[in-house]
CSV table of C-alpha atoms in Angstrom, one decimal:
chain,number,residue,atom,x,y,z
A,720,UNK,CA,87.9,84.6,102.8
A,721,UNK,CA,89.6,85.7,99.8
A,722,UNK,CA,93.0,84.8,99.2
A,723,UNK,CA,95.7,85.4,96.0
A,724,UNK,CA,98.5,82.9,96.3
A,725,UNK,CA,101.6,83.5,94.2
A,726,UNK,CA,104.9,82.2,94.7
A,727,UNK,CA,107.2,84.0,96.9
A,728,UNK,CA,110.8,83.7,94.8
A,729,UNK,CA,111.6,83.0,91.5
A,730,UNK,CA,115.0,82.6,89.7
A,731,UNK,CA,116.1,82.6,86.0
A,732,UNK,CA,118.8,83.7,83.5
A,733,UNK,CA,119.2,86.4,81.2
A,734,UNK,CA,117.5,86.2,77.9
A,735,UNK,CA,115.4,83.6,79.2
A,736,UNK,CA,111.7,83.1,80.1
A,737,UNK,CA,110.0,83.0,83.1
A,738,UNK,CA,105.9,82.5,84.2
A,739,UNK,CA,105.0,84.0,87.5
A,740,UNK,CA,101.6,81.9,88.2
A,741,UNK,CA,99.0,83.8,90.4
A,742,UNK,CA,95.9,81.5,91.7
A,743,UNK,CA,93.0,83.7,93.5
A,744,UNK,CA,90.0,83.2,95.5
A,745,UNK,CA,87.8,86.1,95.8
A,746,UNK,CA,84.5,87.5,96.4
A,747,UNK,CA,83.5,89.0,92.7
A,748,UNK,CA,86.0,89.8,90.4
A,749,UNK,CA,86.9,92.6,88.8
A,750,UNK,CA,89.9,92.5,87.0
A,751,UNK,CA,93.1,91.0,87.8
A,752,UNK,CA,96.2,93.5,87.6
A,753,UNK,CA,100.3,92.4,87.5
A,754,UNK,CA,102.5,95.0,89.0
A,755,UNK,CA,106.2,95.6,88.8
A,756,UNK,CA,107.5,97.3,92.3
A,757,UNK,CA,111.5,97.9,92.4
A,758,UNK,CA,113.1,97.5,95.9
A,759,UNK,CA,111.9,100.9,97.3
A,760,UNK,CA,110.1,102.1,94.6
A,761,UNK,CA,105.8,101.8,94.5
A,762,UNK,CA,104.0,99.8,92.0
A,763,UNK,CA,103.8,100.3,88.2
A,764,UNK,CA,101.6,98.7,86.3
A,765,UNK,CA,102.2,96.0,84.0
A,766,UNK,CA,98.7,94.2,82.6
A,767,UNK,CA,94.8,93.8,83.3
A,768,UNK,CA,93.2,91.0,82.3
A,769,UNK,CA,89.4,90.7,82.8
A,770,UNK,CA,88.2,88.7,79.9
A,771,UNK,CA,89.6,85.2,79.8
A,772,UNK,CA,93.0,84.6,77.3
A,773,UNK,CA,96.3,85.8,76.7
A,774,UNK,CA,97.3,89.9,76.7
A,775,UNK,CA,100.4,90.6,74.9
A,776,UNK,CA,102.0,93.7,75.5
A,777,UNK,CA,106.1,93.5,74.5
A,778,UNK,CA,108.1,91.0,76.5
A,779,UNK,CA,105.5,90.9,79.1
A,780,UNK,CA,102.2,88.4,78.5
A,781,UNK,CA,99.6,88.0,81.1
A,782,UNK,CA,97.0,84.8,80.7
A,783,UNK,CA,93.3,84.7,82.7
A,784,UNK,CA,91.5,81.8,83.3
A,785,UNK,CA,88.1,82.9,85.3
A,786,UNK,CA,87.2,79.4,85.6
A,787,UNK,CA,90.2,78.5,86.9
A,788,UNK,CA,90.9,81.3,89.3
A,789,UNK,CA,94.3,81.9,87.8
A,790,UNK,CA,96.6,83.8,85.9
A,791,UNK,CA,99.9,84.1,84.9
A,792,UNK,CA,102.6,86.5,84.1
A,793,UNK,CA,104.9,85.6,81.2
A,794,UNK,CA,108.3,87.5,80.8
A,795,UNK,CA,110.4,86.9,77.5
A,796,UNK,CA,114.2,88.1,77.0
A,797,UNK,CA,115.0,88.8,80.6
A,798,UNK,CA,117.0,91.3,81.4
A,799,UNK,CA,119.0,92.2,84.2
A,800,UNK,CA,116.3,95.4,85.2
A,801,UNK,CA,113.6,93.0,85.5
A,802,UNK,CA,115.0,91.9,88.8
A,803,UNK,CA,112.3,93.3,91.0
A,804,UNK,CA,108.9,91.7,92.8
A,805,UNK,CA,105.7,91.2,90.8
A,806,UNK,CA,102.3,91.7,92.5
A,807,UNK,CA,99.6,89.9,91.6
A,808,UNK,CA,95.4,91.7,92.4
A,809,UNK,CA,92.6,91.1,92.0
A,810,UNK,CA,89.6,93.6,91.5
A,811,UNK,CA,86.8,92.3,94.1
A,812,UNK,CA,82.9,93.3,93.6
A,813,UNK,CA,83.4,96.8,96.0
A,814,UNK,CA,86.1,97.5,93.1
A,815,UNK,CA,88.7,97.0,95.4
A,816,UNK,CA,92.3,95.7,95.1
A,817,UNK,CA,93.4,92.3,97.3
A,818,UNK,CA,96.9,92.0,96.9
A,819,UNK,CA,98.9,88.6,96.6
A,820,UNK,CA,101.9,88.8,98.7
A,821,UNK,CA,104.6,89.0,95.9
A,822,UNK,CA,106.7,87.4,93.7
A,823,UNK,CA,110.6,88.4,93.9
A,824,UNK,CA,112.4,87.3,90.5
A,825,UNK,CA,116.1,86.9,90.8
A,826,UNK,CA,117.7,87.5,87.4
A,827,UNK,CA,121.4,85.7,87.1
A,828,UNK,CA,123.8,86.9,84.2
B,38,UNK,CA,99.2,111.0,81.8
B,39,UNK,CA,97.8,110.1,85.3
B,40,UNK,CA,100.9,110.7,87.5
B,41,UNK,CA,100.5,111.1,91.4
B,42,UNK,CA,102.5,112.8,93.5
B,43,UNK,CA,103.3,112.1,97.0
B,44,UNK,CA,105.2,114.5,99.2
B,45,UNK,CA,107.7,114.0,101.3
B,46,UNK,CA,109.3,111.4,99.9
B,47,UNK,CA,111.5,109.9,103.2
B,48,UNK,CA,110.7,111.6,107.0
B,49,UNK,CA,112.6,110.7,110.2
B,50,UNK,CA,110.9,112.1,113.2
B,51,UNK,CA,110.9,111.6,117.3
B,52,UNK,CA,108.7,109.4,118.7
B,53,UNK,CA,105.5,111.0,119.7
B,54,UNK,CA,105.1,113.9,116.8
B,55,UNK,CA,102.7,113.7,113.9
B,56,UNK,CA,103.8,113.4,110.6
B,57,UNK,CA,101.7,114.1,107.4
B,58,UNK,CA,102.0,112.7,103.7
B,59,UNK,CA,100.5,114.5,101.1
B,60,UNK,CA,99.0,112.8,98.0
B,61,UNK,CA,98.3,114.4,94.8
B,62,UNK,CA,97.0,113.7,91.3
B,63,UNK,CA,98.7,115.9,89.1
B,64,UNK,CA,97.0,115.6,85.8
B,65,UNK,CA,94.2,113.6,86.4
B,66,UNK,CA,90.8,113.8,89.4
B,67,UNK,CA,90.5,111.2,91.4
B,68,UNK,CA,87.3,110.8,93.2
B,69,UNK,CA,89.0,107.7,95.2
B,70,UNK,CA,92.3,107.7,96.6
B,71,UNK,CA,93.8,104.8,98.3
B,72,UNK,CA,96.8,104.4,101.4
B,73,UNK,CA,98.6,101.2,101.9
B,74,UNK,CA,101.6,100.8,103.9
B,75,UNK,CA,104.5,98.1,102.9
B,76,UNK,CA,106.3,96.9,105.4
B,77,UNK,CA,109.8,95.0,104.3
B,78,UNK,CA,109.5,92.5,102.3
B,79,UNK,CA,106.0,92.1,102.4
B,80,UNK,CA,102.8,93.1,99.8
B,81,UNK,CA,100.9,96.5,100.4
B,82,UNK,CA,98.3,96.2,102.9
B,83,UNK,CA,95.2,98.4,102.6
B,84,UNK,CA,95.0,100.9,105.5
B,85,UNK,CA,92.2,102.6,104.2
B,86,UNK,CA,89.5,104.3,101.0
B,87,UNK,CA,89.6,108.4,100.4
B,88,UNK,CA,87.2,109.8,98.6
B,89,UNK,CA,86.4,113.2,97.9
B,90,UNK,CA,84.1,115.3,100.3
B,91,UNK,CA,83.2,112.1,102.7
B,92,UNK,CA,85.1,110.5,105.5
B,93,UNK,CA,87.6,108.0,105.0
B,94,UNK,CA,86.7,104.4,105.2
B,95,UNK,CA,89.4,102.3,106.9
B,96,UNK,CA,90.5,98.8,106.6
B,97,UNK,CA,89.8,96.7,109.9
B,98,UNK,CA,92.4,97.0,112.3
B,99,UNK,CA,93.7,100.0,111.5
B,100,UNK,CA,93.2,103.3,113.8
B,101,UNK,CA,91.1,106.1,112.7
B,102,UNK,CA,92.2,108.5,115.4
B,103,UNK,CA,95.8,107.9,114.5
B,104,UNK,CA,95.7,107.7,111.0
B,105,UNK,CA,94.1,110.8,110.2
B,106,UNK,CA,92.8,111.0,106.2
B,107,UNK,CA,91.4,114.2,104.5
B,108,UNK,CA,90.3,114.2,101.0
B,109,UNK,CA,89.6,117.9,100.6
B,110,UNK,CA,89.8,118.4,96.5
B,111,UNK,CA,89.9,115.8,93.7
B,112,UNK,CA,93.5,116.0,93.3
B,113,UNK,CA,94.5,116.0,96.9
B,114,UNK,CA,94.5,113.9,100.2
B,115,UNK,CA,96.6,113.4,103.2
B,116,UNK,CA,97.3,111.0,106.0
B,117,UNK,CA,98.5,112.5,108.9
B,118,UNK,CA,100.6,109.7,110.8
B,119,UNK,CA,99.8,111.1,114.6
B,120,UNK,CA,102.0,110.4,117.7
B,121,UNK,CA,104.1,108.3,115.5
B,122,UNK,CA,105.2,105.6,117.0
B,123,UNK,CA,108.5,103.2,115.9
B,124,UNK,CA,106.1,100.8,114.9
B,125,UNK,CA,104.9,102.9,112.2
B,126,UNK,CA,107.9,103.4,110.5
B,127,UNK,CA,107.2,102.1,107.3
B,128,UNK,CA,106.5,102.7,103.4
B,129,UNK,CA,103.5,104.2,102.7
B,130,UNK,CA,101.9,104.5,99.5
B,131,UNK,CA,99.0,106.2,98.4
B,132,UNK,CA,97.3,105.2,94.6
B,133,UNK,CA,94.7,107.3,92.6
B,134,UNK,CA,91.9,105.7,90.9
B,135,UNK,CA,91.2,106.5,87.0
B,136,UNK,CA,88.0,105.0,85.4
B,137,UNK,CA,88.8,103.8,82.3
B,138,UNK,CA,86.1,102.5,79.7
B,139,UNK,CA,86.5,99.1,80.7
B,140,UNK,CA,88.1,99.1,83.9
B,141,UNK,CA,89.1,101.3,87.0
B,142,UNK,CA,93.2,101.5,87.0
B,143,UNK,CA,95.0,103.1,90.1
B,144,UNK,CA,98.1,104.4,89.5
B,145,UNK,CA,100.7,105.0,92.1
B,146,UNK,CA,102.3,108.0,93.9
B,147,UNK,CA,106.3,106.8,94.8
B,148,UNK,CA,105.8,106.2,98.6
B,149,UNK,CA,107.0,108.2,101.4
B,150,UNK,CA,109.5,106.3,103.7
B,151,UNK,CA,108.5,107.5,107.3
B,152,UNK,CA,111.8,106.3,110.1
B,153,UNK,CA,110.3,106.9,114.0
B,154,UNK,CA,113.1,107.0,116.2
């Protein structure tokens, strides 16, 4: 079956820096997306990794291991409005999305 | 670029009646739209695959005849919720897919909150 396992809470402190690991098992891959999703509010899209290594974009890095199955989302300088779950998917061989359940980061001042 | 719509954004109805969420691309086709439905605290689930001029292909477990979807144009589908149940209250959220060089990216309309009573 495939499966995306990510933790379900995380907690840090302003200005600090957290990784949200995301480990996958799926039938092809595609791609593997981080999302941001506010408390009411759909997704928006943070990275897409599809080539092994690290993508840098601002405060937020996302890593890709294809070997490993596993990725992980890197947030630098944490800020209060990052509060908010981050969705780990992964792009399968019919080019669609399998979602990990979530990860809900608590950000304490 | 590639903002979708989704319209309403909340709906409370009775028990029984049929609701109907409308799903738009606004600057972009999309030949493939997608509907997933959050419920609390949990990650979207998949109901089902629109595309444009074909039927709907739907996720296992999930009711064709009560989740109606139509794909009519490349910038619009709908999911008609039909004798809505409270069961299917929920947050529903419908993402349009734009093929990049490299990679397909869906990009996500804001969800419409639908409350059975």
């Amino acid at each position: 079956g495939q499966n995306i396992d990510q933790p379900t809470e995380m907690t840090a402190t302003e200005g600090a820096i957290v990784q949200i690991n995301c480990t996958y098992q799926t039938s092809g891959f595609n791609g593997l997306f981080w999302y941001q999703q506010h408390a009411g509010e759909a997704p928006t899209f943070l990275s897409y990794n599809v080539l092994d290594g690290l993508e840098e974009k601002g405060r937020f890095s996302s890593f890709l291991s294809r070997s490993k199955g596993y990725s992980y989302l890197l947030l630098k300088e944490l800020q209060m409005k990052d509060s908010a779950s981050y969705l780990c998917a992964v792009m399968d061989s019919n080019y669609q999305l399998i979602w990990g359940a979530g990860t809900k980061l608590i950000i304490k001042p | 670029g590639a903002v979708v719509s989704q319209h309403p954004s909340w709906v409370i109805c009775k028990s029984g009646t049929s609701v109907k969420i409308e799903c738009r691309s606004l600057d972009f086709q999309a030949t493939t739209m997608f509907w997933y439905r959050q419920f609390p605290k949990q990650s979207l689930m998949l109901m089902a695959t629109s595309n444009e001029g074909s039927k709907a292909t739907y996720e296992q477990g999930v009711e064709k005849d009560k989740f109606l979807i139509n794909h009519a144009s490349l910038t619009l589908s709908t999911l008609t919720v039909t004798s809505a149940h409270p069961e299917d209250s929920s947050f529903y959220i419908c993402s349009a897919t734009l093929y990049r060089d490299s990679y397909n990216e869906q990009f996500f309309g804001p969800g419409t909150r639908l409350t059975v009573l």
